[in-house]
Coordinates of C-alpha atoms in Angstrom, one line a residue:
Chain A
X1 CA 0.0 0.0 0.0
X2 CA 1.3 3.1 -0.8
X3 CA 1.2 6.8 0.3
X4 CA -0.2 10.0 -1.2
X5 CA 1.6 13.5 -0.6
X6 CA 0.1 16.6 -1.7
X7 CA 2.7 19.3 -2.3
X8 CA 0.8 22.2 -1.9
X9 CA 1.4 26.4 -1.1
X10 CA -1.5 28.7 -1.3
X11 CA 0.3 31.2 -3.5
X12 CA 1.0 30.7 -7.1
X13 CA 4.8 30.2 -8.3
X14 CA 6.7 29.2 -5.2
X15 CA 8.1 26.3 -6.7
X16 CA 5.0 23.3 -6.4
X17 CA 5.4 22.0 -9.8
X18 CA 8.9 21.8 -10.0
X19 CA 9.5 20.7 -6.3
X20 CA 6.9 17.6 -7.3
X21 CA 8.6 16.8 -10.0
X22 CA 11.8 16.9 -8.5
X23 CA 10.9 15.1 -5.6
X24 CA 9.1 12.1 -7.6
X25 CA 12.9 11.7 -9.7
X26 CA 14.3 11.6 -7.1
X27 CA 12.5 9.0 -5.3
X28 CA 12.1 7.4 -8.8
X29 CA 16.1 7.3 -8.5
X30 CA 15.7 5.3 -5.1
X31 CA 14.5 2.9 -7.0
X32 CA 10.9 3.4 -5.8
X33 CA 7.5 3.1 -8.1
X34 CA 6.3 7.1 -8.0
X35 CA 3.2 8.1 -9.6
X36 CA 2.9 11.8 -10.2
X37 CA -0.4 13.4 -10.2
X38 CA -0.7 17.2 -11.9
X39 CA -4.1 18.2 -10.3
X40 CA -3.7 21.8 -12.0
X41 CA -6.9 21.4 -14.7
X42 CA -6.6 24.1 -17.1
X43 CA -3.0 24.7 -16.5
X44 CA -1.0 21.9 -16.6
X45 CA 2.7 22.6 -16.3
X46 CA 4.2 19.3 -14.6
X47 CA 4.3 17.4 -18.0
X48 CA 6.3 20.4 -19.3
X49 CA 9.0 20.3 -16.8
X50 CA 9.2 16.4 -17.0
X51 CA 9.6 16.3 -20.2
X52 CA 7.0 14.4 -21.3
X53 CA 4.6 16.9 -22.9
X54 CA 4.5 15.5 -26.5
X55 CA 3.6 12.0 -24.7
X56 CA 0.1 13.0 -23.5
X57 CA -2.8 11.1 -25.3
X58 CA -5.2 10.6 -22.6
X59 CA -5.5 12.6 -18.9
X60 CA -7.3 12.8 -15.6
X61 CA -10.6 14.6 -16.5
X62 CA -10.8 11.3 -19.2
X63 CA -9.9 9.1 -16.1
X64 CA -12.9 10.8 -14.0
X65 CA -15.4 10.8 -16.8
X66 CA -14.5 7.1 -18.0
X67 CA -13.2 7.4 -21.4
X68 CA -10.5 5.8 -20.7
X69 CA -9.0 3.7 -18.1
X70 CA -6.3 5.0 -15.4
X71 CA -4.0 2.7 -16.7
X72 CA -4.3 4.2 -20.3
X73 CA -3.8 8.0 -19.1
X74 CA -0.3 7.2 -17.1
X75 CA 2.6 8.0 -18.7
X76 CA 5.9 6.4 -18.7
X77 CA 8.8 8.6 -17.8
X78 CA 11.7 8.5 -20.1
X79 CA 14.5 7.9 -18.0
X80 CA 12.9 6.0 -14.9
X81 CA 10.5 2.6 -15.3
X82 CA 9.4 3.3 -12.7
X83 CA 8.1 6.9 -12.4
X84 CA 4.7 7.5 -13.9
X85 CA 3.0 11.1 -14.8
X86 CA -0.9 11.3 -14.4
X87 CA -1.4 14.6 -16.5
X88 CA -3.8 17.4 -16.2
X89 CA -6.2 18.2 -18.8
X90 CA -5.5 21.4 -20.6
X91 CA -8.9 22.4 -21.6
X92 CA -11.7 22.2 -19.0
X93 CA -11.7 23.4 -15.6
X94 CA -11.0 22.5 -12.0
X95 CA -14.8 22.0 -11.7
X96 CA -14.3 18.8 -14.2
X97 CA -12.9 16.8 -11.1
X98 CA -14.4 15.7 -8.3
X99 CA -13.2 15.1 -4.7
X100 CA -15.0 11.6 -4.9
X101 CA -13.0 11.2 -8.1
X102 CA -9.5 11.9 -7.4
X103 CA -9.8 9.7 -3.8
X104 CA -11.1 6.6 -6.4
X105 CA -8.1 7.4 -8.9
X106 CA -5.6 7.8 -5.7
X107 CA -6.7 4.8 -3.9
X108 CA -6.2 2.5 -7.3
X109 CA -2.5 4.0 -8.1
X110 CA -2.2 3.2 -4.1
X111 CA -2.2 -0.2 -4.8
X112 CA 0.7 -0.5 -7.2
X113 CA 2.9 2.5 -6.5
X114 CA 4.7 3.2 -3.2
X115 CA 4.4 7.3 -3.4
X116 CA 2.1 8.9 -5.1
X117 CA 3.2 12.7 -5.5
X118 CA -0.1 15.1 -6.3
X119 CA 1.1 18.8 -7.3
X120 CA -1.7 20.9 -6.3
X121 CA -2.6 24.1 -8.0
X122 CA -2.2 27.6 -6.5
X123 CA -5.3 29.2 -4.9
X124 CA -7.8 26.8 -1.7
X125 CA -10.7 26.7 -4.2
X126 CA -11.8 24.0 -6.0
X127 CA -8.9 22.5 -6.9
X128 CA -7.1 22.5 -4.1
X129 CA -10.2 21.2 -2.1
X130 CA -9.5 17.9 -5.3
X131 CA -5.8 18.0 -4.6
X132 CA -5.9 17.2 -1.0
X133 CA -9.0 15.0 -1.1
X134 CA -7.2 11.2 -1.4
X135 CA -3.6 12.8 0.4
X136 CA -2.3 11.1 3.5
X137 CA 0.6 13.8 4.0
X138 CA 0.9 17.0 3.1
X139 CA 4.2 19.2 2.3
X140 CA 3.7 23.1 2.0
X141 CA 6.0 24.9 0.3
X142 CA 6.4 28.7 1.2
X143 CA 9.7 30.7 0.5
X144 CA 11.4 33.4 2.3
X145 CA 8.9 36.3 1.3
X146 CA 5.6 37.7 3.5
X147 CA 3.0 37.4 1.0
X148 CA 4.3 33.4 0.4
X149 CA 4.6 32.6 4.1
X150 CA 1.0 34.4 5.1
X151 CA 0.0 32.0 2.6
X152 CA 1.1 28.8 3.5
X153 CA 0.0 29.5 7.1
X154 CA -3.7 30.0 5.6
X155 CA -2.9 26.4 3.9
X156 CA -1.6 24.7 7.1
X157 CA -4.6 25.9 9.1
X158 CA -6.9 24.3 5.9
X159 CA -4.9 21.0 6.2
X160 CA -5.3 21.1 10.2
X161 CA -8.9 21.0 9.8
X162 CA -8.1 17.7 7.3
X163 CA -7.8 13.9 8.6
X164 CA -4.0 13.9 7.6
X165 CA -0.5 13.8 9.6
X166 CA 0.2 17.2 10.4
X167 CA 2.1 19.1 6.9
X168 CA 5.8 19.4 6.4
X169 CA 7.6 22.4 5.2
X170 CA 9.9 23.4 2.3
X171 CA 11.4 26.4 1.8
X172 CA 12.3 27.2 -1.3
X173 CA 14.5 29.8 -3.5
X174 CA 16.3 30.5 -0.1
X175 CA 19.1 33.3 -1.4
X176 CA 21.8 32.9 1.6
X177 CA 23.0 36.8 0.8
X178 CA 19.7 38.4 1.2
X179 CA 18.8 36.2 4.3
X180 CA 22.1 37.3 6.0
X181 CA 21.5 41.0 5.2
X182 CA 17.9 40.6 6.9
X183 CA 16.3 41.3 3.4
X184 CA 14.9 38.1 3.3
X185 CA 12.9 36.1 6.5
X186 CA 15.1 34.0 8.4
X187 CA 14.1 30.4 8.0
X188 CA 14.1 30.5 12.1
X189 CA 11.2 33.1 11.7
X190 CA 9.3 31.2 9.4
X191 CA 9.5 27.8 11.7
X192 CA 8.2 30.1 14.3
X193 CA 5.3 31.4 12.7
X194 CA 4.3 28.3 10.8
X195 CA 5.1 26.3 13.7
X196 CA 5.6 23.0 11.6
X197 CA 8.3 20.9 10.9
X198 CA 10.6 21.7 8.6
X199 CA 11.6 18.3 5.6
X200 CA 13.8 21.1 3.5
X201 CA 15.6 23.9 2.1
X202 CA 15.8 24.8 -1.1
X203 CA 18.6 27.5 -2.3
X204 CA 17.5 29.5 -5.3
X205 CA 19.7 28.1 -8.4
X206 CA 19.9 29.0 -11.7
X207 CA 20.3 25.4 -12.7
X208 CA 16.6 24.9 -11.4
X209 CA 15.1 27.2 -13.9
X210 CA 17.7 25.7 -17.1
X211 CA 16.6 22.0 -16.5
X212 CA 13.0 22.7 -16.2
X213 CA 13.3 24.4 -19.5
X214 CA 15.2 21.2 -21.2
X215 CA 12.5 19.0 -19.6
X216 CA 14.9 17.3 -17.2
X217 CA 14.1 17.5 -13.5
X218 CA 17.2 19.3 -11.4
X219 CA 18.1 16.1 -9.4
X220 CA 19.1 14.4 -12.1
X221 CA 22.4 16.6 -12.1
X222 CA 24.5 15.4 -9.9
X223 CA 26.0 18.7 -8.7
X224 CA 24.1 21.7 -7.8
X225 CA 23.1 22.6 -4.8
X226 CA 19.5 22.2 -5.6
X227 CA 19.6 19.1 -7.0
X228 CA 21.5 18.0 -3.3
X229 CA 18.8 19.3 -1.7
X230 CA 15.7 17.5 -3.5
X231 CA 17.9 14.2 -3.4
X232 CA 18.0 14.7 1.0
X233 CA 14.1 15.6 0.7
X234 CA 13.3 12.6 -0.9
X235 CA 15.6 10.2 1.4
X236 CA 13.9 12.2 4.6
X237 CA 10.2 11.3 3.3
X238 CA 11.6 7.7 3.4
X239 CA 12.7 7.9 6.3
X240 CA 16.2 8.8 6.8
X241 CA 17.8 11.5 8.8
X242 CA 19.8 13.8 7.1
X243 CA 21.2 17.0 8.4
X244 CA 20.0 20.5 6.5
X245 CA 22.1 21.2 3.8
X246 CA 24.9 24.5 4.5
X247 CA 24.0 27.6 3.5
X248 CA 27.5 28.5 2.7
X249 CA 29.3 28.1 0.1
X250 CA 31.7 25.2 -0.4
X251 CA 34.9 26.6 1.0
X252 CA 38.4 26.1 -0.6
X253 CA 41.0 23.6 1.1
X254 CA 43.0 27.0 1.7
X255 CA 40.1 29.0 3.1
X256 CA 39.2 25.6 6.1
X257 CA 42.7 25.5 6.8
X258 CA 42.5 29.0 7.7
X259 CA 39.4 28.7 9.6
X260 CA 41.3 25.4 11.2
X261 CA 44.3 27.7 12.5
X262 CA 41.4 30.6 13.6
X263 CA 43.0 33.3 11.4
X264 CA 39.9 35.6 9.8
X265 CA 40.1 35.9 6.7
Chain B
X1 CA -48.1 48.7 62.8
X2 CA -47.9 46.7 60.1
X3 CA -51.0 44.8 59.7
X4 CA -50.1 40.7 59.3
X5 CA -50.9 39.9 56.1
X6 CA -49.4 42.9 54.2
X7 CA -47.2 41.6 51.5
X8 CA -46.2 45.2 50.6
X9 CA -43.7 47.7 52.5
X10 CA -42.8 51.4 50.9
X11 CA -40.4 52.6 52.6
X12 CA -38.6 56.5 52.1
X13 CA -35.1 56.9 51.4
X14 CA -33.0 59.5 50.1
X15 CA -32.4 57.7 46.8
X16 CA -36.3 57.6 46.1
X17 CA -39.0 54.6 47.7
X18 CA -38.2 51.3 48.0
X19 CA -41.0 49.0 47.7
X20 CA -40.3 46.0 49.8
X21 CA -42.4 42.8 48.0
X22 CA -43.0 40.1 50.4
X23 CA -41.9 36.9 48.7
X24 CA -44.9 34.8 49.8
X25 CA -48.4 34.8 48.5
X26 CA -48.8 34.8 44.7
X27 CA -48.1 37.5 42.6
X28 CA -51.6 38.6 41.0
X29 CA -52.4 39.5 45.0
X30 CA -49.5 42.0 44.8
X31 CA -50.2 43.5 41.8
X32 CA -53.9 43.6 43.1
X33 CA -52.7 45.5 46.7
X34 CA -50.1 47.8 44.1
X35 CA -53.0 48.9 42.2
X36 CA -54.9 49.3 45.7
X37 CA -52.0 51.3 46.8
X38 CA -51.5 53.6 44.2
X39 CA -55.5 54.2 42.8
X40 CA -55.5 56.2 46.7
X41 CA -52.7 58.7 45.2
X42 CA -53.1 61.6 42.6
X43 CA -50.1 63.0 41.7
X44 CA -49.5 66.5 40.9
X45 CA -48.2 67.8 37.9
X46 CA -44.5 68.6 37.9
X47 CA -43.6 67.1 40.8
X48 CA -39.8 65.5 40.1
X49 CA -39.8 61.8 39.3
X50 CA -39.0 59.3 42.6
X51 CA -36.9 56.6 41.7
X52 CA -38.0 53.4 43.2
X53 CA -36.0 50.1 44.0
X54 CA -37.9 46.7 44.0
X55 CA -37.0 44.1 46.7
X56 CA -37.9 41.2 45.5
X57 CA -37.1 38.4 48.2
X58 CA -36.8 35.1 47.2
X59 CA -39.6 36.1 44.2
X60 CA -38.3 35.4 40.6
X61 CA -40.3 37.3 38.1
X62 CA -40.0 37.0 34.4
X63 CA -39.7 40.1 32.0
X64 CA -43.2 40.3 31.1
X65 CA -44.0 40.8 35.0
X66 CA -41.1 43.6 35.2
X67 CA -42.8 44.8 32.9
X68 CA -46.4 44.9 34.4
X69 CA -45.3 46.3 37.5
X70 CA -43.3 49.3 35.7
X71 CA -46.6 50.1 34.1
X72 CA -48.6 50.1 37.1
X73 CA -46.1 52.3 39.2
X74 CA -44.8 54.3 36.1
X75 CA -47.7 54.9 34.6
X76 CA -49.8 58.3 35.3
X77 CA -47.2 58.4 38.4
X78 CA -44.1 60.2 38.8
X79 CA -42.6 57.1 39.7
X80 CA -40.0 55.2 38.1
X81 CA -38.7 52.0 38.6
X82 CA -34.7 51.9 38.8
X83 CA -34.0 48.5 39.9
X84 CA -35.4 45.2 40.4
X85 CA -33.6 43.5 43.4
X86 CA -34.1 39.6 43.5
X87 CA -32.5 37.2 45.5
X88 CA -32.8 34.6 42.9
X89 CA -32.0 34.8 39.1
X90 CA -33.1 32.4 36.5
X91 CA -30.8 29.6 35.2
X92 CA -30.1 30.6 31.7
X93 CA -29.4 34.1 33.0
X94 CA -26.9 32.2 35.2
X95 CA -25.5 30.4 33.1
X96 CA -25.1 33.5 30.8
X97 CA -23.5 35.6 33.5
X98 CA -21.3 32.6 34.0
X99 CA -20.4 32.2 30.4
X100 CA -19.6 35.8 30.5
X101 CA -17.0 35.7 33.4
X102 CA -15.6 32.6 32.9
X103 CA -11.9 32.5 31.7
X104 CA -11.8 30.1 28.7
X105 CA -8.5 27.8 27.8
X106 CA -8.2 27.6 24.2
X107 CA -4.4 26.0 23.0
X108 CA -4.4 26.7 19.4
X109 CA -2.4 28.5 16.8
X110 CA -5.0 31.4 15.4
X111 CA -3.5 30.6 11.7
X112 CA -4.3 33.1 8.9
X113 CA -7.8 33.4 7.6
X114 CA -8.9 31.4 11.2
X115 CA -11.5 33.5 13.3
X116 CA -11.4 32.6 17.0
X117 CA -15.0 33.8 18.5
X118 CA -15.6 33.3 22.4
X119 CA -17.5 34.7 25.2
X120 CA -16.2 35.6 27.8
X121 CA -12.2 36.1 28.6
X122 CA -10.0 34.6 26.1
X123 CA -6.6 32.7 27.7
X124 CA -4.9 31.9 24.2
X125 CA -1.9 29.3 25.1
X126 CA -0.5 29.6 21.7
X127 CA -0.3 32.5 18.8
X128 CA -2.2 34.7 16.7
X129 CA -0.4 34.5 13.4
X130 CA -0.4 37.6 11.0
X131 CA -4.0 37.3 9.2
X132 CA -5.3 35.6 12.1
X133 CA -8.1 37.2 14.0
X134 CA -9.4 36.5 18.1
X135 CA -12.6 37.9 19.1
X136 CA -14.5 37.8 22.3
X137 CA -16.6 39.8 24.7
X138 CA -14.5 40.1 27.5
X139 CA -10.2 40.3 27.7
X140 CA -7.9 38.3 25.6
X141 CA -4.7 37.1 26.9
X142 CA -2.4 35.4 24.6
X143 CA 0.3 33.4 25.9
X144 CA 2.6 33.4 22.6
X145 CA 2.9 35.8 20.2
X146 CA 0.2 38.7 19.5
X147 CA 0.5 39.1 15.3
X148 CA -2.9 39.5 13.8
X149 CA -5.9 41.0 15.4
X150 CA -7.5 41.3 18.4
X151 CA -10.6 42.5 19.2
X152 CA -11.5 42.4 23.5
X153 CA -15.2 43.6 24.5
X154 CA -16.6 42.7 21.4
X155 CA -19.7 43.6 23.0
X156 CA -18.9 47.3 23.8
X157 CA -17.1 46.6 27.1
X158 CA -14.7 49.6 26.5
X159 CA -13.0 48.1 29.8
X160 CA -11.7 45.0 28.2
X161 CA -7.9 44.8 27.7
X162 CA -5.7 42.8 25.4
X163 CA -2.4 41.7 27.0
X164 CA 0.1 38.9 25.3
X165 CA 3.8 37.6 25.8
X166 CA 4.8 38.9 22.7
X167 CA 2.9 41.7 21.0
X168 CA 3.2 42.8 17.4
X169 CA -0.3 43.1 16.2
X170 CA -1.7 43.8 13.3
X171 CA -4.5 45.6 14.7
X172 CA -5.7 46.0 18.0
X173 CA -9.8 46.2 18.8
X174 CA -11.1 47.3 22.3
X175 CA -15.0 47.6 21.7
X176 CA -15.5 50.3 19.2
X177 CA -12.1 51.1 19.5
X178 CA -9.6 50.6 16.2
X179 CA -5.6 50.8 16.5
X180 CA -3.5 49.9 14.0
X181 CA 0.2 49.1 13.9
X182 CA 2.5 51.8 12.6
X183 CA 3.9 52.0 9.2
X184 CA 7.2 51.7 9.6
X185 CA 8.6 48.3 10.7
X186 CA 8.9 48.1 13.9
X187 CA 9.4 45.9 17.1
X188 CA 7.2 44.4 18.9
X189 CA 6.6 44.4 22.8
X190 CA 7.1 41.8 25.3
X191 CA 4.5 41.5 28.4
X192 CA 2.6 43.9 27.5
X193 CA -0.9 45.1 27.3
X194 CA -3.2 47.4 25.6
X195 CA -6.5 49.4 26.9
X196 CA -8.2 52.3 26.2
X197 CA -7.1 55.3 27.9
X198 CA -10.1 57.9 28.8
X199 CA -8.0 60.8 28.8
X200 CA -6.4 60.2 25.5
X201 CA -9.5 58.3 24.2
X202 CA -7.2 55.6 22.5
X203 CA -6.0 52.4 22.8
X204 CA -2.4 52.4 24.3
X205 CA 0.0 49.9 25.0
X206 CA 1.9 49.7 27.9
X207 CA 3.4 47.4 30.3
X208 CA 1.7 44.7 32.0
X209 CA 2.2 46.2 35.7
X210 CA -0.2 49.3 34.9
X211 CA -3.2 47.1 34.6
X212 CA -3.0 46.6 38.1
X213 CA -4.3 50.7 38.4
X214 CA -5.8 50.8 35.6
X215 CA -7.9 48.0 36.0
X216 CA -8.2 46.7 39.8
X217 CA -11.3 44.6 38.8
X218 CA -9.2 42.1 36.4
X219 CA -7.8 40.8 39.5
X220 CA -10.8 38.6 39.3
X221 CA -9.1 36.8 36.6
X222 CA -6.5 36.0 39.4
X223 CA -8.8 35.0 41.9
X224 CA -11.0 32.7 39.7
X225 CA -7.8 30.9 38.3
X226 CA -6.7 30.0 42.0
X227 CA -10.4 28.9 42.9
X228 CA -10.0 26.5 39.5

């Protein structure tokens, strides 16, 4: 039996799509089965950043309406077996799902898939109301600005009221300069006020932004520091304790010995 | 003397009559020896109205017999009735007045877009979150931090203050009272509270210690907590 985890955030463009999509490849790369769902009727982005746009032939509004089967609308990923996309449909409306129907469609891919990872749109209308509906977890993503963290505080006191474990934060786009300078709220501050635990940081990288426009999720790069951080996200939802990535950056063999011997540099 | 079975006394004090109802018999017989009473005075014209208290005993009497007796007294009369004054009050009325005193325990976190409504005074063991909103008829205390709004006396107690651990509202609300936070960023308070001042006819906030001139009933607070 598997487990359903809405990423969700209240405000529009903090980074749901891209964090599902990134969190689903990397689980996929821990050689689990990962089902995506892209509950965002009307605008579907989640195929766009996978990759897998051209695939589409079927989606979830044909699911719910039964002109085809669930099995039919799943797409294979290119690079993983086992990682699956359920897309959106791109011309009707959130009102074309029902709550009823996206707990049926979840509780099927339960069955065969050990996570099942539903990117929920922006907004706590309709379509959120769908996105949460068959989700056992929740993780809220907010990042280091007012306007996304009044947000998410709205959407934790919605998923309260829900029958689900408590939500998990991400924050995301975290630029270390600006949150050192006090421009930007200090993840400390935003613990406080959302008063949740935290699963991740994020750091705001360029890289992000170049692989979702090639259609290959960030975690599949080895190196950057985003990619790191979706990779420890993943092995915490599994289970594993892994210390928050440093804000810093990596420091020179010349610059630790300095900070060995105590000289400032 | 007083004859035996005379169920009413009037009695002359500086503050007006007060109109002593025995508590036994039923009450059509006292509305019978009022009307009695009263047909044997005229009054004269502009004579200044008495005020008159009503001792009730152990007599409970429902609105709609308040009511009769202020029309029998009041009316043609230059007599008013200030005050009924009843040993006994009904249970809902009680349980209202209770309500309305009590200190409720409430551990949340007031998240944005959440309204906390109460009666009565508000203890708040956890915080009001920017967007977040606590109302109630009586005085909030928040243990945690003050962010959103507050809104104490809700039902026009102007006496109703608003105190928290950590203060840095968004708005405060003291009946029809409104303050607002500045506009510059700024600080917030620790232990503090806020009230409306009569001489400034504001809210202000200040420490926690001034309450205890300000307002020497809220010590009640104090005094039920210990009583559980």
């Amino acid at each position: 039996m598997g487990e359903a985890i809405v990423v969700t955030s209240g405000k529009g463009g903090v980074g749901k799509t891209t964090t599902t999509a990134n969190i689903g490849t990397a689980l996929a790369l821990m050689e689990k089965k990962v089902c995506l769902i892209d509950t965002d009727i009307g605008l579907r982005n989640l195929d766009v950043i996978m990759g897998l746009e051209n695939r589409i032939i079927y989606d979830i509004v044909d699911v719910i309406e039964e002109r085809c089967k669930l099995g039919q609308a799943l797409i294979k990923d290119k690079r993983f077996d086992d990682l699956t996309l359920l897309p959106a449909a791109q011309t009707s409306d959130k009102s074309a799902v029902t709550t009823d129907g996206m707990q049926k469609i979840i509780q099927e891919l339960k069955q065969t898939y050990d996570y099942i990872i539903i990117d929920c749109p922006a907004g706590i209308e309709q379509g959120f109301q769908n996105a949460i509906a068959g989700a056992d977890k929740a993780i809220v993503i907010t990042t280091p600005e007012k306007s996304s963290v009044r947000d998410a505080d709205r959407i934790v006191g919605l998923l309260e009221n829900e029958d689900m474990d408590p939500p998990k934060l991400i924050i995301n786009r975290i630029r270390n300069h600006m949150m050192k300078n006090g421009d930007m709220l200090d993840i400390d501050d935003i613990i406080q006020i959302l008063s949740i635990d935290l699963t991740g940081i994020v750091l705001d990288d360029d890289d992000v932004i170049k692989a979702s426009n090639s259609g290959e999720p960030v975690s599949l790069q080895g190196k950057s520091k985003a990619s790191v951080a979706y990779r420890n996200i993943a092995r915490r939802i599994l289970g594993e304790t892994v210390p928050l990535q440093s804000l810093e950056d990596e420091k020179g063999m010349f610059k630790k010995m300095k900070k060995f011997f105590g000289i400032r540099s | 003397m007083l004859e035996e079975n005379q169920t009413i006394t009037i009695k002359g004090t500086k503050d007006g009559l007060t109109l002593v109802i025995d508590d036994r018999g039923p009450f059509e017989d006292v509305i019978d020896e009022l009307t009695d009473k009263f047909s044997e005075y005229s009054p004269k014209k502009d004579e200044p109205v008495v005020p008159v208290t009503v001792k009730l005993g152990n007599r409970y009497i429902n609105d709609r017999q308040k009511q009769q007796l202020r029309e029998l007294i009041g009316n043609e009369n230059c007599f008013k009735i200030e005050f009924f004054d009843s040993n006994v009050i009904h249970r809902d009325e009680a349980l209202t007045w209770k309500e309305d005193s009590d200190v409720k325990v409430i551990n949340r976190i007031v998240r944005s877009g959440q309204i906390l409504e109460n009666v009565g005074d508000l203890l708040l063991i956890g915080d009001v979150n920017p967007g977040g909103k606590v109302i109630t008829s009586g005085n909030v205390f928040v243990m945690g931090n003050l962010l959103g709004i507050a809104h104490a006396g809700a039902n026009g107690d102007r006496d109703a203050v608003i105190a928290a651990s950590y203060m840095k509202p968004s708005q405060l609300r003291i009946a029809d009272y409104i303050s607002r936070a500045p506009d510059y960023e700024s600080e917030g308070v620790y232990m503090e509270c806020g009230f409306v001042d009569e001489k400034q006819d504001k809210i202000v906030i200040d420490r926690l210690q001034v309450l205890s001139h300000k307002r020497k009933d809220i010590s009640g607070f104090e005094r039920r907590m210990l009583n559980g």
